GROMACS .gro file of C-alpha atoms in nm:
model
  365
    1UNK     CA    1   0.000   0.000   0.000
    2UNK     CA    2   0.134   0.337  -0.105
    3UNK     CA    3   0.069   0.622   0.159
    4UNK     CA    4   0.302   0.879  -0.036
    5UNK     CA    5   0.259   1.137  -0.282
    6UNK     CA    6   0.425   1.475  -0.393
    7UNK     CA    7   0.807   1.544  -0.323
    8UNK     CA    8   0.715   1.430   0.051
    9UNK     CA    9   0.659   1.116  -0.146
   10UNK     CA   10   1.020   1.074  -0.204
   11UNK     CA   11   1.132   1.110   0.116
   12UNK     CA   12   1.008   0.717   0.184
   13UNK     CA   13   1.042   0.568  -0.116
   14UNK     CA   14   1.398   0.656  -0.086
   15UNK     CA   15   1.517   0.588   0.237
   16UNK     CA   16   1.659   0.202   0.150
   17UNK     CA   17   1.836   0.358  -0.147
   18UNK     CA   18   2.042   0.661   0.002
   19UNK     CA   19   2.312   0.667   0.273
   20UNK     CA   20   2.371   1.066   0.359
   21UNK     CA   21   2.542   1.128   0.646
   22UNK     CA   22   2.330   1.431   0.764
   23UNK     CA   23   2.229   1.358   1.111
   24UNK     CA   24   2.429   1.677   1.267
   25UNK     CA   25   2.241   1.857   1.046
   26UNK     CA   26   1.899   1.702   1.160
   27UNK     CA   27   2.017   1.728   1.538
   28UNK     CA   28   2.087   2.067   1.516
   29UNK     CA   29   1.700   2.113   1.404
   30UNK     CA   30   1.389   2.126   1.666
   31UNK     CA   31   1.123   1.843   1.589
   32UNK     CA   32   0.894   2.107   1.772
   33UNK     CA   33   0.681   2.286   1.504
   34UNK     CA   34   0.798   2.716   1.456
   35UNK     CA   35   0.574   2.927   1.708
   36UNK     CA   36   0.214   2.985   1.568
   37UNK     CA   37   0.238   3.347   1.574
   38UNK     CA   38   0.122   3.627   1.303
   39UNK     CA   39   0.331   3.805   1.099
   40UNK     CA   40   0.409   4.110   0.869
   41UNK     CA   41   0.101   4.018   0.681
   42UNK     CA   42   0.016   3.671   0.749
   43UNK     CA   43  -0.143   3.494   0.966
   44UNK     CA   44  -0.110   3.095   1.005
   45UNK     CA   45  -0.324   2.852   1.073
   46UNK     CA   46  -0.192   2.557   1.278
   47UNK     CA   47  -0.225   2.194   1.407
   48UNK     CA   48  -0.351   2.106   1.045
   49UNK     CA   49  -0.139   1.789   0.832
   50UNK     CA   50  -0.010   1.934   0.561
   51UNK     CA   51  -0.238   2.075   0.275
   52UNK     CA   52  -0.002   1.985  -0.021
   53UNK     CA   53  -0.273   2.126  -0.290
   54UNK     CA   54  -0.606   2.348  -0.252
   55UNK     CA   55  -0.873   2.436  -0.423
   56UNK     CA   56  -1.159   2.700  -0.340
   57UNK     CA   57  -1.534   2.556  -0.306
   58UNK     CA   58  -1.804   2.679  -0.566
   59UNK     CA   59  -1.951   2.879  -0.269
   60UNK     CA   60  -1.645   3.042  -0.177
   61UNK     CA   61  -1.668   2.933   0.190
   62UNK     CA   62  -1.416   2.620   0.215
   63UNK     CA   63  -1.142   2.471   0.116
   64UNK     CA   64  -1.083   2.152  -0.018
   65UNK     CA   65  -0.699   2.025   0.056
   66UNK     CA   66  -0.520   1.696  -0.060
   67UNK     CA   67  -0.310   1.612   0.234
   68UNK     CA   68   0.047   1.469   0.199
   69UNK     CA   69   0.226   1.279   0.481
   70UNK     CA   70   0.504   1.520   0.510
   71UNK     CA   71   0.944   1.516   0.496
   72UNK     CA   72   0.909   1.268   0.809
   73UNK     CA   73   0.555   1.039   0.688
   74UNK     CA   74   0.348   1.129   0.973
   75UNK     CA   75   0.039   1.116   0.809
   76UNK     CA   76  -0.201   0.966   0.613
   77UNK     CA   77  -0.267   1.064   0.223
   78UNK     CA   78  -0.641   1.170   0.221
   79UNK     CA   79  -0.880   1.496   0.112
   80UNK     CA   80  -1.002   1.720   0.422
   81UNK     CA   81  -1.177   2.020   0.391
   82UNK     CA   82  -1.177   2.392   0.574
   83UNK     CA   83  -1.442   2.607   0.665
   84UNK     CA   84  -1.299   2.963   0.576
   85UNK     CA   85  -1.465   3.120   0.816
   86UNK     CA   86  -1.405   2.894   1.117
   87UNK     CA   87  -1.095   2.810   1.002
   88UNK     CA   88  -1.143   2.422   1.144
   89UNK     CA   89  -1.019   2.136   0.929
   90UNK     CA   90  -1.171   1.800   0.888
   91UNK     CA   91  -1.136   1.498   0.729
   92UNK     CA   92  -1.355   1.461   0.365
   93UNK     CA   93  -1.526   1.134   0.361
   94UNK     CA   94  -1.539   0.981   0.013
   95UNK     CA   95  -1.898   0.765  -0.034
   96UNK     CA   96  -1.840   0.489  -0.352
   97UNK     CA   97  -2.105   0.510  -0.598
   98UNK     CA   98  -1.983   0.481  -0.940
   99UNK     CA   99  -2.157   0.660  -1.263
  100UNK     CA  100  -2.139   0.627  -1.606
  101UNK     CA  101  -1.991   0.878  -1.805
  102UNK     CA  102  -1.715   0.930  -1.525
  103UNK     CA  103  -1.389   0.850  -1.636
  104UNK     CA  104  -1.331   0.557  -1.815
  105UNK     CA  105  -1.609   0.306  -1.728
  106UNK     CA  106  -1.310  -0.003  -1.770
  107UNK     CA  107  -1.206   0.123  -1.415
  108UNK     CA  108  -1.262  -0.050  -1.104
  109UNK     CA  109  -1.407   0.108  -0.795
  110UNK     CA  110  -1.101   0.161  -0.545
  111UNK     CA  111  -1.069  -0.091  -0.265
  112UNK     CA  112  -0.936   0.156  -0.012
  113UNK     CA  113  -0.992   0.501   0.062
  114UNK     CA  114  -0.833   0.699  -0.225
  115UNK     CA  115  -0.491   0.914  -0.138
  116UNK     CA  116  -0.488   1.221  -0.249
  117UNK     CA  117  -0.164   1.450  -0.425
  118UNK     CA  118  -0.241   1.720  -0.703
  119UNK     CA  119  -0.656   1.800  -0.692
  120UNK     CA  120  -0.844   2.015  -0.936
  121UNK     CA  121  -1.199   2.140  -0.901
  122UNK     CA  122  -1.420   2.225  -1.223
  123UNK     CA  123  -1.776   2.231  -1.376
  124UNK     CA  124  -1.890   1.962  -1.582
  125UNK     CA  125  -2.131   2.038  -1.853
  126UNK     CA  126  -2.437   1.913  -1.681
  127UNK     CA  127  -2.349   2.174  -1.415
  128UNK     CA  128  -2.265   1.888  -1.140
  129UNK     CA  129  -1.912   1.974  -0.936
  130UNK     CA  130  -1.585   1.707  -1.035
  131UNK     CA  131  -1.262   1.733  -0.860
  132UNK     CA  132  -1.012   1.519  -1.019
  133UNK     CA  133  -0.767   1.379  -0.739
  134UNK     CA  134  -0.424   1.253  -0.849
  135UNK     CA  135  -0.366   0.913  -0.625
  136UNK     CA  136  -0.102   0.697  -0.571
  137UNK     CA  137  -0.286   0.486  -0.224
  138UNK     CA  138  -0.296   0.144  -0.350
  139UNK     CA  139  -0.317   0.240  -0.751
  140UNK     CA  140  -0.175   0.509  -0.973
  141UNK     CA  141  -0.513   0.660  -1.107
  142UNK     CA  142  -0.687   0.950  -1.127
  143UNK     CA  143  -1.012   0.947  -0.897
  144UNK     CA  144  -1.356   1.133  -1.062
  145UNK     CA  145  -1.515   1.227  -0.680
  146UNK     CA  146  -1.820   1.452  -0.682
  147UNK     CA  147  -1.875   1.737  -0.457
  148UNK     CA  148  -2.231   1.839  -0.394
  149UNK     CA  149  -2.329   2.107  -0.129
  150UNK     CA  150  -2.476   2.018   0.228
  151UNK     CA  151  -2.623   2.169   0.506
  152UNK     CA  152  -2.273   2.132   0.721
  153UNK     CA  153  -2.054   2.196   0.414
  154UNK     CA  154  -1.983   1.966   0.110
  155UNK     CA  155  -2.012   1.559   0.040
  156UNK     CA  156  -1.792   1.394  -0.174
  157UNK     CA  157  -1.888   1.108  -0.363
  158UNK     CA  158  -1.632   0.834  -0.583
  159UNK     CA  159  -1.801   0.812  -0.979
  160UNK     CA  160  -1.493   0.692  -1.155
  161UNK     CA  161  -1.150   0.705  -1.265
  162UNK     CA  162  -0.870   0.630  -1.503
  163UNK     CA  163  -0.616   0.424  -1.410
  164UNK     CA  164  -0.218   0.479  -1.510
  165UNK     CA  165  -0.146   0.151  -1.658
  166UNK     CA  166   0.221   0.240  -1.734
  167UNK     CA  167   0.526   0.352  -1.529
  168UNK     CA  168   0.415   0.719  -1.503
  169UNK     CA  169   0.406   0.855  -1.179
  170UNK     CA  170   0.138   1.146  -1.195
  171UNK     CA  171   0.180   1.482  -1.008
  172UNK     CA  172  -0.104   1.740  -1.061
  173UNK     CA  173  -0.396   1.682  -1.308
  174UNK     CA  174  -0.655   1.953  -1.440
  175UNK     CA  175  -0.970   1.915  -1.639
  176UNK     CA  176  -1.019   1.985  -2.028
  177UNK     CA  177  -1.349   2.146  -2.160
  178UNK     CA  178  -1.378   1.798  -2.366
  179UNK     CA  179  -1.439   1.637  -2.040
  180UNK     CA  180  -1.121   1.502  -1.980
  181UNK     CA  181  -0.779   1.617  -1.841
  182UNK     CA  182  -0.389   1.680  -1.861
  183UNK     CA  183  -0.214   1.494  -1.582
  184UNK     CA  184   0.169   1.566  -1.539
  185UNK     CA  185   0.396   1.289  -1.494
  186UNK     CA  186   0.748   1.323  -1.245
  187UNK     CA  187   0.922   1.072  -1.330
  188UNK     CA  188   0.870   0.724  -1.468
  189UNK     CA  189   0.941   0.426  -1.237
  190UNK     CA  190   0.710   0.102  -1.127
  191UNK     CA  191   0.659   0.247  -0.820
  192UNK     CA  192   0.626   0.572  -0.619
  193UNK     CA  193   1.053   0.506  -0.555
  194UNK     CA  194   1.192   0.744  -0.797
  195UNK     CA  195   1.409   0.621  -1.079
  196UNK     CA  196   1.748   0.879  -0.988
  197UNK     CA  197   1.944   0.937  -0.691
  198UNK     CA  198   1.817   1.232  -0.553
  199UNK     CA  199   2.087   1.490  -0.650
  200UNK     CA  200   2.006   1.396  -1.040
  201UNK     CA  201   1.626   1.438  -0.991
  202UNK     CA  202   1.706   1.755  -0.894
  203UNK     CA  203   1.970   1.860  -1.116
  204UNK     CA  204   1.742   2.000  -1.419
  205UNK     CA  205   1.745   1.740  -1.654
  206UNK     CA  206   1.414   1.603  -1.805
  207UNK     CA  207   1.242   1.320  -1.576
  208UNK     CA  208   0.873   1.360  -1.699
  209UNK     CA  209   0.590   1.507  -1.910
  210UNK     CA  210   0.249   1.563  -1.988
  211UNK     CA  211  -0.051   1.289  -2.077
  212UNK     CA  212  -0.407   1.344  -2.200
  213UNK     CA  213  -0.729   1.109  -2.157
  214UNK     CA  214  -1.088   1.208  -2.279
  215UNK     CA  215  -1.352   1.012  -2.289
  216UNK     CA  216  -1.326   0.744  -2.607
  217UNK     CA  217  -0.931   0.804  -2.585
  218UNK     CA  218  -0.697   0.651  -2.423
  219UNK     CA  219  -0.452   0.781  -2.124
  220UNK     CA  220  -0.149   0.869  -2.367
  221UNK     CA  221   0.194   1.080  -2.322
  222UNK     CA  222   0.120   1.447  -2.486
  223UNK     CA  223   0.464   1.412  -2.728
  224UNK     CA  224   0.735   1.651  -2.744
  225UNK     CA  225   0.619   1.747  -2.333
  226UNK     CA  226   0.914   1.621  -2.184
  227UNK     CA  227   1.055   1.865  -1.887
  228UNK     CA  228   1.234   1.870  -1.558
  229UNK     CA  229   1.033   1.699  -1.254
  230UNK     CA  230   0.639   1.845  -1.425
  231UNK     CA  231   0.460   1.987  -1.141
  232UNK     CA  232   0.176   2.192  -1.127
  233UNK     CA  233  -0.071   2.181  -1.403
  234UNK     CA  234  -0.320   2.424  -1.526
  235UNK     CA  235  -0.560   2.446  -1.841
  236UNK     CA  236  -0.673   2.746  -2.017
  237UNK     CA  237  -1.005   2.817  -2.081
  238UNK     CA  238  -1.059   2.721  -2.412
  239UNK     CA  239  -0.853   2.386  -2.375
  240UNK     CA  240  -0.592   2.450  -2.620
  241UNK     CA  241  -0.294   2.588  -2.357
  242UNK     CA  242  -0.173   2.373  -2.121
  243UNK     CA  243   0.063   2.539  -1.827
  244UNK     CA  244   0.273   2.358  -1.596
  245UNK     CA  245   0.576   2.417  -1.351
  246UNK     CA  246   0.890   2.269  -1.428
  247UNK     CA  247   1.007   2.233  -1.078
  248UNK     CA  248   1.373   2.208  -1.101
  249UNK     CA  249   1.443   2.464  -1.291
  250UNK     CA  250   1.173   2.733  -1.141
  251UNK     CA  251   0.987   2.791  -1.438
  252UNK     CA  252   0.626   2.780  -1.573
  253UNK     CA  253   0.585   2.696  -1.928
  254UNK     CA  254   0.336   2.708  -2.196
  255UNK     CA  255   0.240   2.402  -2.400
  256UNK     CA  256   0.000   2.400  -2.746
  257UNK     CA  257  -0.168   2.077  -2.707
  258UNK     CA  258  -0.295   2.065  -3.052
  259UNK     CA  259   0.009   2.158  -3.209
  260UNK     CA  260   0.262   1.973  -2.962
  261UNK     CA  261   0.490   2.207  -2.864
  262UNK     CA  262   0.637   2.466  -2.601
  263UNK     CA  263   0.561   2.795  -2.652
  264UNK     CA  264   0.728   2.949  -2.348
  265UNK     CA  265   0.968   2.897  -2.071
  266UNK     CA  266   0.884   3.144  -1.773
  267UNK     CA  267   1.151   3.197  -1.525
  268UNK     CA  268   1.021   3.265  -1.224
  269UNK     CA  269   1.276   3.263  -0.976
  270UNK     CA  270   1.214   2.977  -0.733
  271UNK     CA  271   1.088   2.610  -0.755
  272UNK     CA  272   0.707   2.679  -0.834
  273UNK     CA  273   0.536   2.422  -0.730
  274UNK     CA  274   0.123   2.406  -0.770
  275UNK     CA  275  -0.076   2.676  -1.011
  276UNK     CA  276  -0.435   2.793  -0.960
  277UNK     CA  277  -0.586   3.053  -1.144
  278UNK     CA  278  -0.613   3.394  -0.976
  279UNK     CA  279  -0.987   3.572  -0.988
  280UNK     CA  280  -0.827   3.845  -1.268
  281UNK     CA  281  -0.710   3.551  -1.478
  282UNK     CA  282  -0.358   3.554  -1.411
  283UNK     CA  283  -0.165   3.209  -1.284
  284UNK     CA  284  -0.058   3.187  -0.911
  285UNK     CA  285   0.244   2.991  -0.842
  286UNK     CA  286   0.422   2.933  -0.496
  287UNK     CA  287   0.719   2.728  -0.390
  288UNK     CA  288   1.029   2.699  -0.242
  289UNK     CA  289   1.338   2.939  -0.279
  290UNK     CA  290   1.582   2.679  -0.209
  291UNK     CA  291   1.701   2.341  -0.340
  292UNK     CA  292   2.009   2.284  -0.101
  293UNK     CA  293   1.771   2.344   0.189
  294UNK     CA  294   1.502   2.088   0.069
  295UNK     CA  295   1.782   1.841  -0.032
  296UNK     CA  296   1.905   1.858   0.345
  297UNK     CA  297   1.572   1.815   0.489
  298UNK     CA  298   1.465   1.528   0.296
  299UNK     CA  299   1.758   1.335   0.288
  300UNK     CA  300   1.698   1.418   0.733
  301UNK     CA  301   1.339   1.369   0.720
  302UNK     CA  302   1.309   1.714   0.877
  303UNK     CA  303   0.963   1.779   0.890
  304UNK     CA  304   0.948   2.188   0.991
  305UNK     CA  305   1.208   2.230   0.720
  306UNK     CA  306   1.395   2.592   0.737
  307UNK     CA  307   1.364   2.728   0.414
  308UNK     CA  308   1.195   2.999   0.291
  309UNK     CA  309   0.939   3.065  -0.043
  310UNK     CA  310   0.777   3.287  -0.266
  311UNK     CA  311   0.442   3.319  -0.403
  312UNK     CA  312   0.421   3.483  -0.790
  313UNK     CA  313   0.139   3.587  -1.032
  314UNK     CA  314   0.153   3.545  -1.417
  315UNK     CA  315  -0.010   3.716  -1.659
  316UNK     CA  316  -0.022   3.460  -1.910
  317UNK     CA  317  -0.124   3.713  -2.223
  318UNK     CA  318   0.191   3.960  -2.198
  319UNK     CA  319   0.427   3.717  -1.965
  320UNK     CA  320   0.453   3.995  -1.702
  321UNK     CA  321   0.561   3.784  -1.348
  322UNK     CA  322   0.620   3.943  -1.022
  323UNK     CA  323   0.610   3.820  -0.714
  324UNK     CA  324   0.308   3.871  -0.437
  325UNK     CA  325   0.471   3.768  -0.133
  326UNK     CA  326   0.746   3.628   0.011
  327UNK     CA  327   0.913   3.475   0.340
  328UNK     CA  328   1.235   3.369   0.466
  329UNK     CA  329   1.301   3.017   0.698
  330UNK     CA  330   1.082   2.958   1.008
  331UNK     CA  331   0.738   3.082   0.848
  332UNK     CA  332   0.627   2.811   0.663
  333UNK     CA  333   0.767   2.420   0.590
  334UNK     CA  334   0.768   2.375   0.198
  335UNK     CA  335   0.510   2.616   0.044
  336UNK     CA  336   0.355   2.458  -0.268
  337UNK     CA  337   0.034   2.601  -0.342
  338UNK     CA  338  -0.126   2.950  -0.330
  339UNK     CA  339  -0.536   3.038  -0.386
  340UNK     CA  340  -0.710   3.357  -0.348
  341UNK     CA  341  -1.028   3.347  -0.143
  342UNK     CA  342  -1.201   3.682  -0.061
  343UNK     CA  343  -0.939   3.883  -0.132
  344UNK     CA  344  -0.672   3.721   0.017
  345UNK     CA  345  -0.431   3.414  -0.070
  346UNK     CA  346  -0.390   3.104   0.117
  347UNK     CA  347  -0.051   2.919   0.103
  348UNK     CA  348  -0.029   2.528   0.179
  349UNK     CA  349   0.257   2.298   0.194
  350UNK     CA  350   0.336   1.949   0.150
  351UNK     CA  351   0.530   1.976   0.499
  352UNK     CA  352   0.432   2.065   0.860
  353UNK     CA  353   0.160   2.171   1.057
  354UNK     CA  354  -0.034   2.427   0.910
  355UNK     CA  355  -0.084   2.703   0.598
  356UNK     CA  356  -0.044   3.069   0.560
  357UNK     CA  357  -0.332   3.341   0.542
  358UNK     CA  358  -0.204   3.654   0.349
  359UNK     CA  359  -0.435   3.935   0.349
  360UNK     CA  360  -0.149   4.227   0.290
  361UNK     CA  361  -0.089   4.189  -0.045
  362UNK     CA  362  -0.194   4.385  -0.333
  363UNK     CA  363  -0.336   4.132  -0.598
  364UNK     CA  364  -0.387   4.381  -0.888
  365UNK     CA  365  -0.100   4.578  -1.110
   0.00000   0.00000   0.00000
């Protein structure tokens, strides 16, 4: 049984393969979580697992967050959801009832409750709410759940799935107007334990790429998508544009997907992680600011890793980047996602105890 996902996902799957000597290092490091204490514009929000990817509700009053066990595996891959206003987390249960016309209908109902890594949230044409949920907990596959509103909040209910039937390892996954969706893939491998020593999956060079399913076509590599460790995933609007974070080398690129080809390479001046689309159209990015850092405190399981991150918008018409926020060590554990809710931007991480509320930033130009 796999109960790993997301660069935390490495951390197990290669402890029988690496000797590093780091334990002064990991010594010299508190296991006690950083002081739960406001900031110059931030406030966090605490005693949570970590919320690895987010996505806003249709109502605008929760979160929905894929949970990842963390640099030192201390908990469980599963969905949980926040009440904004609140601000209490819970556990999402997931009822199985599956539907046709959800994913491919050749997949089998999962026999355990489904992980949860990359998550995106979208319409379907008959109007009914699908978030597609990247899992690696007992299958590679990605899980069809929908999300219908309640008097206490939101249900979730299994309807399908398509199952990775190769050695790709997804990452993030986001839906196409067709009724389908572009997955990214890491690295390839026959299991979650990554294919490189960790110092070469790092280094830049290209471990992954993109694949497409829709329905009456099978799950198939997107040629000519190949990039450094494919992260984050996004979709433009008409479903011709395909974005995605090339991890390693802290950039966000453009991809045609009918014509099979990059159009851009966005530098952006960290190790972007997760995308989401902002409310004025432009791409949100966060991530870490630096590679040595998260090499130390995986190869030491450190899970309130010291290193600090950035969070960055896009405009993806003229290519104009900046970046929102930013943070040094001690604020938050390995920031990979950002989302704007009511004005503000909430930052989750695939390590520690909690995510960031930002309200003191300036969204527009």
């Amino acid at each position: 049984m796999h109960k790993i996902h997301c660069v935390a996902a490495l951390a197990g799957s290669l402890a029988a393969g690496l000797v590093i000597a780091e334990s002064a290092f990991a010594e010299a490091l508190s296991a006690e979580a950083p002081v739960c204490a406001p900031g110059d514009g931030y406030q966090p929000v605490c005693g949570i697992a970590p919320p690895e990817d987010l996505e806003l509700s249709p109502d605008g009053r929760h979160l929905f967050m894929s949970i990842t066990p963390g640099l030192a595996g201390q908990q469980v891959s599963r969905l949980r959801v926040m009440d904004l206003h609140r601000q209490q987390v819970s556990d999402l249960d997931v009822a199985i009832e599956p539907a046709a016309g959800w994913g491919d209908g050749q997949c089998a109902a999962p026999t355990q409750a489904p992980g949860a890594h990359g998550i995106h949230l979208s319409r379907r044409a008959d109007g009914r709410h699908q978030l597609l949920v990247v899992n690696h907990s007992g299958r590679e596959a990605i899980e069809f759940i929908e999300l219908e509103a309640a008097d206490k909040g939101w249900t979730a209910t299994w309807r399908g799935c398509v199952e990775q039937k190769g050695v790709g390892r997804f990452n993030d996954v986001a839906a196409t107007p067709d009724g389908g969706f572009v997955a990214t893939v890491m690295f390839e491998s026959p299991s979650m334990a990554p294919p490189l020593p960790l110092v070469q999956l790092l280094d830049g060079r290209d471990t992954g790429y993109l694949m497409s399913w829709a329905p009456g076509s099978p799950l198939a590599k997107v040629e000519g998508s190949e990039a450094p460790f494919p992260n984050g995933v996004q979709v433009s609007a008409d479903g011709r544009h395909a974005w995605f974070a090339a991890w390693t080398v802290g950039e966000i690129r453009q991809f045609d997907l009918q014509d099979k080809r990059t159009l851009a390479h966005i530098p952006v001046g960290y190790m972007v992680d997760n995308l989401s689309w902002g409310r004025d159209g432009r791409l949100l990015g966060a991530g870490i600011s630096d590679v040595a850092a998260f090499q130390r405190c995986f190869a030491s399981h450190v899970e309130h890793c010291p290193v600090g991150f950035k969070v960055s918008a896009l405009d993806t018409a003229s290519g104009r980047h900046r970046v929102l926020f930013e943070a040094g060590e001690g604020v938050l554990a390995g920031a990979s996602v950002a989302v704007e809710a009511a004005g503000q931007l909430y930052v989750g991480a695939y390590t520690g105890d909690r995510l960031l509320r930002v309200s003191e930033i300036r969204l527009e130009d």
